[in-house]
Structures are given as structure tokens and as C-alpha cells.
């Protein structure tokens, strides 16, 4: 997948106004072994659609989390997962892509695809702790069946998230990340004050020895007609199908 900084020229109101900085992301299905043109377009469409589906599903969980957390005195600002939109560019040989708001500022990864509790920015920052709490909240609300992963972004605005589910999925939904991430999170997560404010139950009992997680094996809303301008080039962004 490749990402391009873009600027909206027309056609995305009320989602984005002309001149709004965006990011255009394109999956090339050839990398997945597809060479026939019709198959390439179908795979390209499937990959772009899945990306929208995953992030916008995570966004809905984040909205419910925010509604609950904002009722608590002293909780403060709540992380937001930004929406991603599917677009169709008929003049491109890779016609389907996604577009989203460009996040301006220092981009921080608060968690990664292997499920680890990671860096100091995650552990020490307000945004990092609230991302941890959001993951814990989703885990508890889904009875350990679903976990939001790849928490990353600028400040409290997040993007490029993933979702891990148990093998059977959760209420008909299946994620795009390894099942092992759920067990890793359960073993590695350390509650913070925001977990306590929401009344979330600790995932390990006091004095419990953490198990060494099994590392996963590495693996080889609709918009109207628009035009976007890439950095160093241009591409037509037209009506999504």
C-alpha cells in the first residue's frame, strides 16, 4: 500500500472543503499475485473496502467509549479514530483508494501489530494511557473476543488501526489481525488511572506471573465526484461505487 499527501480541489463537501489536506492510500493488488486486469480491480476494490470497514468499525467503538468516558469527572479529552472513505478514480489503472484527513504533527505509535505494550510515549503520555484504556474497554465489553490494535496517530486523533478477533469472529465480524494479539494484550496490559476511572477489571491477578506471549509469524462512507492533487503529481478522484 502506498500513501500520498493530497489536497482536495472540489467535490468532497461537506466532508472536506476545497484545499483541505488529505491522505490518499492505494493498494496495488499485483503484490498479492493478481495479474489479470479484472481480477486486479476486484482485489483492489476488496482491499480498499476492507480498510474502510476495519477503521470505521473501530471508530464506532471509539464513539461509544468516548460517550462513556466523557461523563466522568477528570477524564478529559478522549481519543478519536478518524473516518476513512472509499473513492473511485476511473482514469486510474488502480481505481479504488481510500481518503482521509491528514493528521498534522508528530505521528506516534502507541501500540503495534504484535500486540505489545510499547514505548515511553505510550506509557507516559495522556494519549498513550487513554489508548491503552480504550483497548482494555473494548476487550472487556466484547468479553475478550475483540481487540483494537495499531493505536497510532497525532495526539488524540488516530488512524491506520487494526482489529483482532477470535477465530469465530465477534457478532459476525472478523478482524484483520492475528488472534494471538488478544492473548498478548491480556498478558501484557497494565492498567492505569483511566482504566480505574472506568471501573475496568485488571487482566492479571495481583502477583500473577506474566506468560511469555507467542509472537505471530510475519505474513508475506461514500463520496461524490471529486478531484485531488498529489504532491508532485495529480490524480482524479471520482464517484465511489
Coordinates of C-alpha atoms in Angstrom, one line a residue:
X1 CA 0.0 0.0 0.0
X2 CA 1.2 3.5 -0.9
X3 CA 0.1 6.7 0.7
X4 CA 0.1 10.2 -0.9
X5 CA -0.4 13.6 0.6
X6 CA -3.2 15.3 -1.3
X7 CA -5.3 18.4 -1.4
X8 CA -9.0 18.5 -2.2
X9 CA -9.8 20.6 -5.2
X10 CA -13.6 20.1 -5.4
X11 CA -16.5 17.7 -4.8
X12 CA -15.9 16.5 -1.3
X13 CA -18.1 19.0 0.6
X14 CA -19.3 18.6 3.3
X15 CA -16.7 16.0 4.3
X16 CA -13.7 18.0 3.1
X17 CA -13.6 21.6 1.8
X18 CA -11.5 22.6 -1.2
X19 CA -7.9 23.0 -0.2
X20 CA -8.2 20.6 2.8
X21 CA -5.1 18.4 3.3
X22 CA -5.8 14.7 2.9
X23 CA -4.0 11.4 2.6
X24 CA -4.8 9.1 -0.4
X25 CA -4.0 5.4 0.2
X26 CA -3.8 2.9 -2.7
X27 CA -3.5 -0.9 -2.5
X28 CA -1.8 -2.5 -5.5
X29 CA -3.4 -6.0 -5.9
X30 CA -0.4 -7.1 -8.1
X31 CA 1.5 -7.5 -4.9
X32 CA -1.0 -10.2 -3.9
X33 CA -0.3 -12.3 -7.0
X34 CA -3.1 -10.9 -9.2
X35 CA -2.1 -10.0 -12.7
X36 CA -5.3 -10.3 -14.7
X37 CA -6.8 -6.8 -15.0
X38 CA -10.3 -7.7 -14.0
X39 CA -9.0 -9.7 -11.0
X40 CA -6.7 -6.8 -10.1
X41 CA -9.6 -4.3 -10.0
X42 CA -11.7 -6.7 -7.9
X43 CA -8.9 -7.3 -5.4
X44 CA -8.0 -3.6 -5.3
X45 CA -11.7 -2.8 -4.5
X46 CA -11.8 -5.5 -1.8
X47 CA -8.6 -4.3 -0.1
X48 CA -9.8 -0.6 -0.1
X49 CA -13.2 -1.6 1.1
X50 CA -11.8 -3.7 3.9
X51 CA -9.6 -0.9 5.1
X52 CA -12.6 1.4 5.4
X53 CA -14.6 -1.3 7.1
X54 CA -12.0 -2.0 9.7
X55 CA -11.2 1.6 10.6
X56 CA -14.8 2.8 10.6
X57 CA -15.9 -0.2 12.8
X58 CA -13.1 0.7 15.3
X59 CA -14.3 4.3 15.1
X60 CA -17.8 3.3 16.2
X61 CA -16.4 1.5 19.2
X62 CA -14.4 4.7 20.0
X63 CA -17.5 6.8 19.9
X64 CA -19.3 4.6 22.4
X65 CA -16.1 4.7 24.6
X66 CA -16.0 8.5 24.4
X67 CA -19.6 8.8 25.3
X68 CA -19.0 6.8 28.5
X69 CA -15.6 8.4 29.4
X70 CA -16.8 12.0 28.9
X71 CA -19.3 11.5 31.7
X72 CA -16.5 11.0 34.2
X73 CA -15.1 14.0 36.1
X74 CA -11.5 14.5 35.4
X75 CA -11.2 12.1 32.4
X76 CA -10.7 14.9 29.9
X77 CA -10.2 14.5 26.2
X78 CA -10.9 11.1 24.6
X79 CA -9.0 9.6 21.6
X80 CA -10.9 9.8 18.3
X81 CA -10.4 7.4 15.4
X82 CA -10.8 9.4 12.2
X83 CA -13.1 8.2 9.4
X84 CA -11.8 6.7 6.2
X85 CA -13.7 7.0 2.9
X86 CA -13.7 4.8 -0.2
X87 CA -13.3 6.6 -3.5
X88 CA -13.3 5.6 -7.2
X89 CA -10.8 7.0 -9.7
X90 CA -12.0 5.8 -13.2
X91 CA -9.0 7.1 -15.0
X92 CA -6.5 5.2 -12.9
X93 CA -5.5 1.5 -13.6
X94 CA -5.7 1.1 -9.8
X95 CA -9.1 2.8 -9.5
X96 CA -10.1 2.2 -5.9
X97 CA -8.4 4.0 -3.0
X98 CA -9.2 5.5 0.4
X99 CA -9.0 9.1 1.5
X100 CA -8.8 10.5 5.0
X101 CA -7.9 13.7 6.8
X102 CA -4.2 14.4 7.0
X103 CA -3.0 14.5 10.6
X104 CA -0.6 17.3 11.1
X105 CA 2.1 16.9 13.9
X106 CA 4.2 14.3 15.4
X107 CA 3.0 10.8 14.5
X108 CA 3.3 8.4 17.4
X109 CA 2.7 4.6 17.5
X110 CA 1.0 3.8 20.8
X111 CA 0.7 0.1 20.0
X112 CA 1.9 -2.1 17.2
X113 CA 0.6 -5.1 15.3
X114 CA 2.4 -7.6 17.5
X115 CA 0.2 -6.6 20.4
X116 CA 2.9 -5.4 22.7
X117 CA 2.6 -2.6 25.2
X118 CA 5.4 -0.5 23.8
X119 CA 7.3 2.7 24.0
X120 CA 7.6 5.5 26.6
X121 CA 5.3 7.8 24.5
X122 CA 2.6 5.2 25.1
X123 CA 3.3 4.6 28.8
X124 CA 3.9 8.1 29.9
X125 CA 1.6 10.3 27.7
X126 CA -2.0 11.0 28.3
X127 CA -2.9 9.9 24.8
X128 CA -1.0 6.7 25.2
X129 CA -2.6 5.8 28.5
X130 CA -6.1 6.6 27.1
X131 CA -5.4 4.4 24.1
X132 CA -4.4 1.5 26.5
X133 CA -7.7 2.1 28.4
X134 CA -9.7 2.1 25.1
X135 CA -8.2 -1.2 24.2
X136 CA -9.0 -2.6 27.7
X137 CA -12.5 -1.2 27.5
X138 CA -13.2 -2.9 24.1
X139 CA -11.7 -6.1 25.3
X140 CA -13.9 -6.2 28.4
X141 CA -17.1 -5.1 26.5
X142 CA -16.7 -7.9 24.0
X143 CA -15.8 -10.5 26.6
X144 CA -12.3 -10.8 25.3
X145 CA -13.5 -11.5 21.7
X146 CA -12.3 -8.4 20.0
X147 CA -9.3 -6.0 20.4
X148 CA -8.4 -2.7 18.6
X149 CA -4.8 -2.8 17.6
X150 CA -2.3 -0.5 15.9
X151 CA -3.2 2.5 18.0
X152 CA -1.3 5.4 16.3
X153 CA -1.8 8.9 15.3
X154 CA -1.2 12.6 16.3
X155 CA -2.3 13.5 19.8
X156 CA -5.8 12.2 20.3
X157 CA -6.5 11.6 16.6
X158 CA -5.8 8.1 15.5
X159 CA -5.7 6.3 12.1
X160 CA -4.5 3.1 10.5
X161 CA -5.9 1.0 13.3
X162 CA -6.5 -2.8 13.1
X163 CA -8.8 -5.2 14.7
X164 CA -8.1 -8.7 16.1
X165 CA -10.9 -11.1 16.8
X166 CA -11.2 -14.7 17.9
X167 CA -11.3 -17.4 15.2
X168 CA -15.1 -17.4 15.2
X169 CA -15.2 -13.6 15.0
X170 CA -17.5 -11.4 17.1
X171 CA -21.2 -11.0 16.2
X172 CA -20.4 -11.8 12.5
X173 CA -17.4 -9.5 12.3
X174 CA -13.9 -10.8 11.7
X175 CA -10.8 -8.7 12.1
X176 CA -7.6 -8.3 10.0
X177 CA -5.0 -9.0 12.7
X178 CA -3.7 -12.2 14.3
X179 CA -5.8 -13.9 17.0
X180 CA -2.6 -14.1 19.1
X181 CA -2.7 -10.3 19.7
X182 CA -5.7 -10.8 22.0
X183 CA -3.7 -13.2 24.3
X184 CA -0.7 -11.0 24.1
X185 CA -2.7 -8.0 25.2
X186 CA -4.3 -9.9 28.1
X187 CA -0.8 -11.0 29.2
X188 CA 1.0 -7.6 28.8
X189 CA -1.6 -4.9 29.6
X190 CA -1.0 -2.9 32.7
X191 CA -4.0 -0.9 34.0
X192 CA -3.6 2.9 34.5
X193 CA -5.7 5.5 36.3
X194 CA -8.1 5.8 33.3
X195 CA -8.8 2.0 33.5
X196 CA -9.6 2.5 37.2
X197 CA -11.9 5.5 36.5
X198 CA -13.9 3.4 34.1
X199 CA -14.1 0.6 36.6
X200 CA -12.3 -1.9 34.3
X201 CA -11.2 -5.2 35.8
X202 CA -7.5 -5.9 35.9
X203 CA -6.5 -8.5 33.4
X204 CA -4.0 -10.2 35.7
X205 CA -4.4 -11.0 39.4
X206 CA -2.0 -9.5 41.9
X207 CA 1.3 -11.2 41.8
X208 CA 0.4 -13.3 38.7
X209 CA 3.4 -14.1 36.6
X210 CA 3.0 -12.9 33.1
X211 CA 3.2 -15.6 30.5
X212 CA 5.6 -15.0 27.6
X213 CA 3.4 -14.3 24.6
X214 CA 3.7 -16.2 21.4
X215 CA 4.8 -13.9 18.7
X216 CA 2.8 -14.1 15.5
X217 CA 4.5 -15.3 12.3
X218 CA 5.2 -12.5 9.8
X219 CA 2.8 -12.5 6.8
X220 CA 4.1 -12.2 3.2
X221 CA -18.8 6.3 3.7
X222 CA -19.3 7.1 0.2
X223 CA -18.1 10.3 -1.5
X224 CA -19.4 12.3 -4.5
X225 CA -17.2 13.2 -7.6
X226 CA -14.0 15.0 -6.6
X227 CA -10.6 15.9 -7.8
X228 CA -7.5 15.7 -5.6
X229 CA -3.9 16.9 -6.3
X230 CA -1.0 14.7 -5.2
X231 CA 2.3 16.1 -4.1
X232 CA 4.5 16.1 -7.2
X233 CA 1.6 14.9 -9.4
X234 CA -2.2 14.7 -9.8
X235 CA -4.9 12.1 -9.8
X236 CA -8.6 12.2 -10.4
X237 CA -10.8 11.3 -7.5
X238 CA -14.3 10.5 -8.7
X239 CA -17.5 8.9 -7.5
X240 CA -17.2 5.8 -5.4
X241 CA -19.2 2.7 -6.4

